[in-house]
């Protein structure tokens, strides 16, 4: 291949392809269990990736737990089946599966449709329609090219199933979202919040989805990390601190614009978007306003970032409204987080299925006198009449009295039990309407949920930081990572392999570590190669110790900035303080005096 051909081949390679190669080579992330051939949808974060991911999680915790005054918990990743019966995941957490008749490969049917037709939201189509589209467009298997027309499209539940304990009498599931670990503990968590709304609970942890076709490295995997906040509010009383975010500028892509032929993104502010109704929920708007500057601070390029509202057919079973934070990756938008208004869906469902109290007692300003319809059934009648179902009949009568007291106007009252109708003499129900003084009422809080995918954010941060330039006539690749998230803040090198230089460099590295900085020591290869290595992992600064450093009293060391490659000579004893100030954002490299 000629030099020109090499250049053309390189130009054709996307940033994602180059990034995935760099990630593997430099220890950011790679497919797991390579020794056994690897397995789709599982990735290991190497030393650099684990550090970057940890820094992103710390930054998220600082902003969404600590700064907002929320509580953080750490729940198990396996939960029993009734939890997911209640949450709706057992019945409704499905994707559309189509299998190739020739090679047997499984594909997400909606993705096959979206990738090969003009349909943008195939996920919201009913299965028979997806089958029709596949036949009409004569869509083929992405793996082998065989026709998929006539193949059945099935619902495939994404949860990983397991058994709790020996045998199969206690089925359990790996959690598909960290959220359920928070919802099921609400009766206890509300006590920790002293029964006062609003309050928020966060969790950072693994979630598991048996994706039909995991793809694009860590963007769609089967095990990933979520950072979620469940914020519980009284929808009638609580209001967010919108003033603190009203001037935050955002790019919005509302559902109305996505529906329209010439629809486009809107540049506006959070305050204006709430005022003109673009964002219906002030609470969702508040969290979008908090999230935007946070994303910017961890290194997402704001020219490649937007909030997109879900189309009605796209929303999850629990969401009344939802906006996604999206980043642009090689010309495609990917979802990094969802900001959903989950209403009282989850707490109501868990109350219904568990029988526990998922409510908060809301005290009235003044006690109220209200009329209450009550029943006090005659059990000497119900017992012989209904046997073991007598208590269920009492429950039906209580519910009916609360719901429709006119049902007790006649001589008999009708109830339904397991599909069968029964008539009960009203005199046996002990029905009465009484005046009661009440200090408050039990309400089911509503939930606003900012749900961040950590892996997709890590991918975006790396992609948006990826740079290529030329230094001294040589091509260079570097990651312009923000110091807050960069895995290593400073690399320390002895100029050459020499015991004295190495000892001095090791001492400097130890001092910098003691100052709380993350430091790597490197004495292998020539100095140019060591700079390139640190550039590629995104280390913001390198310190080189040379003979002048050890031979002269105030010889100093060379400090090189990654992005500009500019170098300055700085005093050794001031290094920890100076570099710490730069790391904290209190000092700029350009302003340093040599
Ligand atoms: N509790 C709400 C919830 O789980 P979601 O939109 O399904 O909502 C939230 O997931 C975030 O989790 C997504 O925005 C995405 O960043 C991340 N995520 C979801 N599925 C993923 C997968 N298969 N691989 C990597 N990240 C994923």
XYZ file of C-alpha atoms and ligand atoms in Angstrom:
621
model
C 0.000 0.000 0.000
C 1.377 3.445 -0.906
C 1.613 6.222 1.679
C -1.339 7.866 -0.025
C -3.378 4.650 0.261
C -2.504 4.376 3.960
C -3.702 7.939 4.509
C -6.942 7.217 2.640
C -7.508 4.015 4.644
C -6.909 5.923 7.885
C -9.307 8.669 6.851
C -11.975 6.038 6.195
C -11.578 4.622 9.702
C -14.138 6.183 12.038
C -13.191 7.758 15.360
C -15.090 4.922 17.069
C -12.966 2.288 15.347
C -9.767 4.110 16.308
C -11.025 4.654 19.835
C -11.938 0.995 20.377
C -8.463 -0.015 19.201
C -6.826 2.565 21.485
C -9.066 1.501 24.391
C -7.871 -2.088 24.093
C -4.194 -1.213 23.573
C -3.986 1.309 26.416
C -6.188 -0.460 28.995
C -9.463 1.457 28.799
C -11.829 -1.407 27.922
C -11.890 -4.671 26.015
C -14.187 -7.633 25.467
C -14.133 -9.957 28.488
C -12.954 -13.570 28.597
C -10.844 -13.232 25.429
C -8.940 -16.384 26.382
C -12.201 -18.292 25.828
C -13.099 -16.506 22.614
C -14.889 -13.600 24.280
C -18.592 -13.301 24.836
C -20.853 -10.687 23.259
C -22.026 -7.848 25.463
C -19.536 -8.227 28.330
C -16.601 -5.836 28.701
C -13.797 -5.430 31.203
C -12.593 -1.964 32.101
C -8.806 -2.076 32.250
C -6.684 0.016 34.628
C -7.270 3.295 32.749
C -10.948 2.602 32.118
C -11.672 1.578 35.701
C -10.018 4.788 36.939
C -11.902 6.986 34.451
C -15.197 5.258 35.248
C -14.536 5.639 38.987
C -13.838 9.355 38.521
C -17.065 9.812 36.526
C -19.021 7.974 39.241
C -17.420 10.144 41.955
C -18.309 13.298 40.002
C -21.903 12.037 39.632
C -22.108 11.233 43.349
C -20.792 14.708 44.249
C -23.418 16.432 42.100
C -26.522 14.241 42.328
C -26.198 12.805 45.840
C -24.005 15.127 47.948
C -24.750 18.568 46.445
C -28.488 17.815 46.202
C -28.649 16.460 49.759
C -29.861 13.016 48.654
C -29.217 9.629 50.299
C -27.197 6.895 48.582
C -27.905 3.189 48.994
C -26.388 -0.052 47.706
C -28.982 -2.796 47.103
C -28.535 -6.395 45.876
C -28.364 -7.064 42.141
C -30.575 -10.190 42.365
C -34.164 -9.831 43.479
C -37.058 -12.320 43.810
C -39.685 -12.735 41.104
C -42.563 -10.922 42.891
C -40.542 -7.662 42.700
C -40.505 -7.851 38.919
C -44.099 -9.036 38.703
C -45.034 -5.844 40.517
C -42.684 -3.548 38.572
C -44.035 -4.817 35.235
C -40.651 -6.090 34.015
C -41.776 -9.733 33.929
C -44.587 -8.968 31.518
C -43.439 -5.860 29.726
C -39.646 -5.686 29.529
C -39.400 -7.247 26.086
C -37.617 -6.575 22.812
C -38.597 -7.883 19.380
C -36.590 -10.898 18.286
C -36.208 -12.248 14.754
C -34.032 -15.258 13.980
C -32.303 -15.860 10.661
C -33.608 -19.068 9.011
C -30.177 -19.749 7.484
C -27.437 -18.893 9.985
C -29.603 -18.907 13.131
C -28.286 -15.488 14.283
C -30.722 -13.502 16.478
C -31.461 -9.862 15.727
C -33.585 -7.106 17.187
C -36.359 -6.865 14.626
C -36.938 -3.141 15.260
C -33.233 -2.431 14.685
C -33.260 -4.384 11.399
C -36.231 -2.235 10.333
C -34.743 1.073 11.502
C -31.325 0.376 9.942
C -32.769 -0.434 6.522
C -35.918 1.667 6.081
C -37.133 5.189 6.849
C -38.875 4.012 10.045
C -37.300 5.861 13.007
C -39.308 4.418 15.879
C -39.941 0.774 14.946
C -39.859 -0.181 18.663
C -43.306 1.356 19.056
C -44.864 -0.677 16.209
C -46.969 -3.770 16.992
C -45.266 -7.090 16.162
C -47.515 -7.980 13.161
C -46.679 -4.608 11.589
C -42.939 -5.219 12.038
C -43.357 -8.622 10.345
C -45.172 -6.882 7.470
C -42.438 -4.245 7.091
C -39.748 -6.955 7.023
C -41.655 -8.748 4.241
C -42.543 -5.588 2.290
C -38.954 -4.253 2.238
C -37.522 -7.760 1.761
C -35.144 -7.174 4.677
C -32.251 -9.566 5.094
C -30.165 -11.001 7.932
C -27.392 -8.472 8.796
C -25.024 -11.407 9.468
C -25.430 -13.625 6.359
C -27.761 -11.789 3.973
C -30.528 -14.445 3.967
C -34.085 -13.110 3.561
C -36.050 -12.582 6.802
C -39.500 -12.265 5.164
C -41.957 -14.761 6.656
C -39.902 -15.261 9.829
C -41.879 -14.880 13.058
C -41.029 -11.894 15.249
C -41.245 -12.838 18.943
C -41.256 -10.948 22.233
C -38.075 -11.661 24.159
C -37.843 -10.787 27.863
C -34.516 -9.089 28.582
C -34.105 -10.175 32.198
C -31.491 -12.761 33.178
C -33.294 -15.438 35.203
C -31.765 -17.469 38.016
C -32.841 -19.574 40.983
C -32.428 -18.418 44.551
C -31.101 -21.358 46.582
C -31.188 -24.989 45.425
C -34.095 -26.167 43.283
C -36.326 -23.960 41.211
C -39.039 -23.005 43.656
C -37.706 -19.473 44.187
C -37.004 -17.836 40.845
C -35.020 -14.611 40.895
C -33.726 -12.124 38.325
C -30.660 -9.976 37.882
C -31.997 -6.436 38.180
C -32.538 -4.774 34.794
C -32.367 -1.322 36.431
C -30.983 -0.219 39.798
C -34.222 1.693 40.430
C -36.224 -1.283 41.752
C -33.711 -1.723 44.594
C -34.741 1.763 45.740
C -38.501 1.422 45.208
C -38.876 -1.838 47.156
C -37.134 -0.294 50.163
C -39.355 2.805 50.187
C -41.210 1.860 53.424
C -37.857 1.935 55.272
C -36.209 4.748 53.296
C -39.064 7.137 54.075
C -38.284 6.627 57.785
C -34.662 7.687 57.168
C -36.067 10.801 55.461
C -38.159 11.394 58.609
C -41.334 10.924 56.534
C -40.808 14.293 54.865
C -41.201 14.884 51.156
C -39.446 15.725 48.933
C -36.416 13.466 49.261
C -34.111 11.654 46.875
C -32.304 8.321 46.944
C -29.405 7.501 44.623
C -27.671 4.306 43.672
C -24.672 3.555 41.461
C -24.434 -0.090 40.450
C -24.647 -2.834 37.877
C -27.736 -3.579 35.805
C -28.222 -6.615 33.547
C -30.110 -6.994 30.301
C -29.878 -10.014 28.043
C -29.718 -7.805 24.930
C -30.614 -9.683 21.730
C -27.814 -8.065 19.785
C -25.300 -6.192 21.930
C -23.360 -3.785 19.725
C -20.964 -0.890 19.404
C -18.617 -2.012 22.194
C -19.665 -0.575 25.574
C -22.650 1.327 24.161
C -25.010 -1.677 24.275
C -23.840 -4.412 26.630
C -25.472 -7.110 28.740
C -23.959 -5.920 32.015
C -23.501 -2.199 32.584
C -23.445 0.441 35.295
C -26.252 2.838 36.027
C -26.229 5.900 38.271
C -29.843 6.562 39.189
C -31.687 9.072 41.337
C -35.260 8.425 42.434
C -36.686 11.710 43.663
C -39.926 11.392 45.648
C -42.308 14.353 45.675
C -45.802 15.398 46.673
C -47.093 16.374 43.219
C -49.561 18.856 44.689
C -47.198 20.744 46.968
C -43.539 20.345 46.076
C -41.805 22.598 43.585
C -38.218 22.447 42.361
C -35.703 25.268 42.743
C -36.134 26.284 39.099
C -34.566 29.681 39.692
C -31.169 28.040 40.185
C -31.234 26.518 36.674
C -33.545 28.826 34.701
C -30.695 30.444 32.749
C -29.048 27.153 31.746
C -28.945 27.071 27.941
C -30.086 23.814 26.368
C -30.644 22.258 22.965
C -34.011 20.499 22.991
C -35.560 18.174 20.453
C -39.217 17.902 21.539
C -41.584 15.184 20.268
C -43.559 17.814 18.295
C -40.432 18.728 16.267
C -39.604 15.057 15.650
C -43.125 14.540 14.258
C -42.926 17.540 11.950
C -41.395 17.213 8.432
C -39.236 20.318 8.849
C -38.840 19.863 12.609
C -35.573 20.902 14.195
C -33.773 21.220 17.498
C -34.594 24.274 19.608
C -31.988 26.339 21.428
C -33.536 27.818 24.526
C -33.139 28.079 28.300
C -34.630 25.837 30.966
C -36.732 28.745 32.283
C -38.158 29.569 28.817
C -38.844 25.894 28.033
C -40.928 25.564 31.210
C -42.734 28.861 30.592
C -43.779 27.950 27.035
C -44.688 24.376 27.990
C -41.976 22.647 25.910
C -40.963 20.777 29.055
C -44.219 19.927 30.821
C -42.816 18.918 34.205
C -40.847 21.591 36.117
C -39.177 18.748 38.022
C -37.887 17.091 34.859
C -36.775 20.544 33.678
C -34.918 21.112 36.953
C -32.894 17.919 36.588
C -32.134 18.662 32.921
C -30.833 22.032 34.142
C -28.623 20.342 36.737
C -27.394 17.687 34.298
C -26.342 19.929 31.392
C -23.480 21.817 33.157
C -22.454 18.574 34.856
C -22.088 16.805 31.516
C -20.027 19.751 30.290
C -17.788 19.598 33.367
C -16.943 15.918 32.844
C -16.002 16.538 29.226
C -19.026 16.047 26.966
C -18.784 18.398 23.960
C -21.807 20.703 24.205
C -21.919 21.102 20.406
C -22.604 17.358 20.247
C -25.177 17.168 23.034
C -28.960 17.564 23.234
C -32.035 16.579 25.194
C -34.581 14.633 23.101
C -38.126 13.968 24.255
C -39.434 10.410 23.897
C -42.164 9.856 21.335
C -45.335 8.475 22.982
C -44.806 4.919 21.621
C -41.196 4.895 22.780
C -41.815 5.523 26.475
C -41.173 2.734 29.005
C -44.241 1.159 30.645
C -43.769 3.283 33.792
C -43.063 6.704 32.246
C -45.583 9.533 31.853
C -42.978 11.737 30.104
C -39.295 11.242 29.371
C -36.384 13.224 27.948
C -33.082 11.597 26.992
C -29.649 13.199 27.205
C -28.048 12.302 23.873
C -24.517 12.627 22.532
C -23.372 12.551 18.936
C -20.998 9.702 18.058
C -19.755 9.473 14.459
C -22.916 11.098 13.110
C -25.359 9.062 15.253
C -27.141 10.188 18.407
C -26.879 7.816 21.372
C -28.888 7.883 24.581
C -26.700 8.537 27.633
C -29.437 9.094 30.215
C -33.203 9.245 30.606
C -35.095 11.783 32.725
C -38.495 10.204 33.337
C -41.603 11.310 35.191
C -42.599 7.917 36.658
C -45.629 9.329 38.532
C -46.841 7.006 41.356
C -46.579 3.939 39.086
C -43.842 2.022 40.922
C -44.859 2.737 44.514
C -48.535 1.937 43.748
C -47.580 -1.354 42.112
C -45.327 -2.412 45.001
C -48.049 -1.422 47.501
C -50.608 -3.481 45.594
C -48.378 -6.562 45.280
C -46.651 -6.534 48.681
C -49.397 -5.183 50.919
C -46.805 -2.916 52.610
C -47.222 0.842 53.078
C -45.692 2.779 50.194
C -47.271 6.034 51.342
C -46.256 9.133 53.261
C -48.505 10.660 55.873
C -49.221 14.234 54.837
C -50.268 16.416 57.756
C -52.972 19.041 57.070
C -52.321 22.636 58.179
C -55.509 22.342 60.267
C -57.317 19.087 61.207
C -60.313 18.444 58.918
C -63.690 16.985 59.771
C -64.726 14.558 57.052
C -67.519 12.038 56.530
C -66.257 8.458 56.240
C -68.272 5.441 55.132
C -67.277 2.407 57.192
C -68.337 -1.237 57.542
C -68.302 -3.507 60.585
C -69.554 -6.821 59.168
C -71.341 -9.438 61.221
C -68.800 -12.295 61.127
C -71.325 -14.765 62.609
C -73.094 -14.345 59.260
C -70.071 -14.035 56.894
C -68.133 -16.925 58.474
C -70.670 -19.712 57.776
C -71.669 -18.108 54.439
C -68.161 -17.647 52.960
C -65.847 -19.882 55.022
C -62.182 -19.183 54.207
C -63.170 -16.274 51.929
C -64.857 -14.299 54.714
C -61.875 -11.929 55.226
C -61.698 -11.271 51.481
C -65.390 -10.336 51.577
C -64.677 -7.869 54.404
C -61.949 -6.296 52.237
C -64.366 -6.001 49.298
C -67.018 -4.380 51.498
C -64.505 -1.887 52.938
C -63.283 -0.930 49.480
C -66.832 -0.592 48.166
C -67.919 1.616 51.084
C -64.983 3.930 50.400
C -65.570 3.929 46.640
C -69.386 4.041 46.314
C -71.466 4.456 49.414
C -74.699 4.472 47.309
C -74.148 0.727 46.781
C -75.436 0.295 50.363
C -78.717 2.197 49.710
C -80.889 -0.917 49.122
C -81.619 -4.016 51.215
C -78.695 -5.945 49.768
C -75.239 -5.018 48.526
C -73.498 -6.790 45.651
C -69.812 -7.699 45.691
C -67.609 -9.632 43.303
C -65.166 -12.279 44.529
C -62.906 -14.083 42.072
C -65.281 -13.327 39.215
C -68.408 -14.472 41.094
C -71.165 -12.108 42.249
C -72.619 -12.337 45.764
C -75.517 -10.505 47.454
C -75.180 -9.633 51.141
C -77.934 -8.126 53.297
C -76.900 -4.541 54.120
C -77.886 -5.037 57.785
C -75.128 -7.697 58.039
C -72.429 -5.277 56.758
C -72.548 -2.833 59.680
C -72.462 0.006 57.134
C -72.386 3.504 58.663
C -71.402 7.036 57.675
C -69.527 8.784 60.462
C -67.944 12.169 60.960
C -64.223 11.872 61.668
C -61.584 14.446 62.470
C -58.427 13.784 60.485
C -54.988 15.289 60.990
C -53.795 14.375 57.502
C -53.865 11.755 54.768
C -51.673 9.006 53.343
C -50.439 9.901 49.865
C -48.393 7.923 47.349
C -45.461 10.114 46.285
C -44.664 10.701 42.622
C -41.182 9.956 41.311
C -38.855 11.859 38.994
C -35.987 9.713 37.805
C -32.722 10.909 36.269
C -31.158 7.611 35.118
C -27.593 7.768 33.798
C -25.747 5.026 31.920
C -22.136 5.255 33.118
C -20.612 3.129 30.320
C -22.169 5.207 27.541
C -20.990 8.363 29.257
C -17.451 6.981 29.549
C -17.585 6.129 25.839
C -18.828 9.626 24.965
C -16.203 11.338 27.122
C -13.447 9.334 25.390
C -14.910 9.882 21.916
C -15.358 13.615 22.420
C -11.810 13.866 23.829
C -10.175 11.987 20.934
C -7.717 14.236 19.015
C -5.118 13.807 16.306
C -2.469 16.425 15.519
C 1.152 16.727 14.471
C 4.022 17.450 16.840
C 7.496 18.119 15.440
C 6.490 16.573 12.137
C 5.101 13.416 13.759
C 1.466 12.350 13.958
C 0.159 12.267 17.488
C -3.037 10.897 19.048
C -4.147 12.263 22.379
C -7.190 12.312 24.632
C -8.091 15.805 25.783
C -9.664 14.524 28.990
C -10.768 16.903 31.693
C -8.402 16.678 34.716
C -11.406 15.830 36.918
C -11.947 12.523 35.130
C -8.534 11.696 33.576
C -7.342 8.330 34.998
C -3.895 9.726 35.720
C -3.180 13.386 36.375
C 0.574 13.373 36.033
C 3.266 11.103 34.599
C 6.745 11.294 36.169
C 9.812 10.210 34.179
C 13.563 10.103 34.699
C 15.131 11.433 31.472
C 17.356 8.354 31.154
C 17.993 5.031 32.873
C 20.259 6.240 35.626
C 19.958 5.285 39.303
C 20.217 8.867 40.551
C 17.621 10.194 38.094
C 15.323 7.256 38.824
C 15.555 7.760 42.605
C 14.834 11.479 42.253
C 11.877 10.816 39.924
C 10.479 8.168 42.305
C 10.737 10.646 45.217
C 8.845 13.269 43.208
C 6.181 10.724 42.267
C 5.784 9.780 45.964
C 5.441 13.460 46.977
C 2.790 14.049 44.319
C 0.869 10.952 45.410
C 1.020 12.168 48.997
C -0.567 15.410 47.808
C -3.530 13.320 46.605
C -2.739 13.339 42.886
C -2.969 10.264 40.717
C 0.538 9.610 39.397
C 2.189 7.132 37.080
C 5.938 6.524 37.060
C 7.474 5.445 33.753
C 11.137 4.783 32.899
C 10.750 2.527 29.861
C 11.573 3.592 26.289
C 12.763 6.942 25.035
C 11.253 10.113 26.426
C 9.316 10.906 23.225
C 7.627 7.510 23.361
C 6.732 8.005 27.025
C 5.105 11.361 26.218
C 3.084 9.728 23.393
C 1.971 6.939 25.754
C 0.678 9.441 28.310
C -0.912 11.566 25.562
C -2.823 8.527 24.372
C -4.230 7.767 27.812
C -5.052 11.443 28.321
C -2.664 12.319 31.175
C -2.825 16.143 31.419
C 0.790 16.701 32.614
C 4.198 15.010 32.515
C 7.190 15.806 34.713
C 10.691 14.952 33.511
C 13.661 14.764 35.864
C 17.043 15.454 34.210
C 20.637 16.022 35.342
C 20.031 19.715 35.965
C 17.248 18.664 38.389
C 19.648 16.709 40.596
C 22.907 18.554 40.088
C 21.831 22.151 40.640
C 20.351 23.432 43.879
C 17.259 24.848 42.228
C 17.522 22.980 38.973
C 13.799 22.287 38.794
C 12.039 19.829 36.494
C 10.379 20.079 33.097
C 6.572 20.086 33.233
C 4.848 19.428 29.924
C 1.207 20.163 29.220
C -0.561 17.479 27.168
C -2.779 19.612 24.906
C -0.334 22.347 23.857
C 2.821 20.227 24.475
C 4.274 23.449 25.953
C 6.953 22.912 28.580
C 7.941 24.957 31.625
C 10.693 24.602 34.184
C 9.237 24.500 37.711
C 10.786 24.224 41.179
C 10.628 20.674 42.615
C 9.466 21.652 46.107
C 6.563 23.691 44.709
C 5.350 20.942 42.382
C 2.758 19.286 44.695
C 1.113 22.613 45.517
C 1.230 23.966 41.949
C -0.112 20.816 40.304
C -2.808 20.408 42.980
C -3.978 23.969 42.301
C -4.138 23.233 38.562
C -6.060 19.996 39.253
C -8.542 21.940 41.404
C -9.009 24.509 38.624
C -7.526 27.352 40.721
C -4.491 27.898 38.504
C -3.801 27.695 34.757
C -0.629 26.240 33.277
C -0.327 29.257 30.961
C -0.168 31.616 33.954
C 2.703 29.789 35.654
C 5.982 31.667 36.009
C 9.080 29.563 35.378
N -34.464 3.143 35.477
C -34.669 3.654 34.161
C -33.903 2.971 33.137
O -33.296 1.953 33.384
P -33.212 3.099 30.629
O -33.409 4.204 29.628
O -33.662 1.749 30.246
O -33.945 3.597 31.944
C -31.022 4.164 31.577
O -31.691 3.028 31.048
C -29.648 4.292 30.946
O -28.934 3.069 31.095
C -29.688 4.541 29.435
O -29.863 5.910 29.158
C -28.317 4.043 29.011
O -27.334 5.030 29.198
C -28.051 2.912 29.989
N -28.317 1.609 29.318
C -29.492 1.013 29.113
N -29.328 -0.165 28.478
C -28.007 -0.312 28.276
C -27.183 -1.329 27.681
N -27.701 -2.445 27.189
N -25.844 -1.134 27.639
C -25.284 -0.009 28.160
N -26.006 0.970 28.742
C -27.351 0.831 28.806
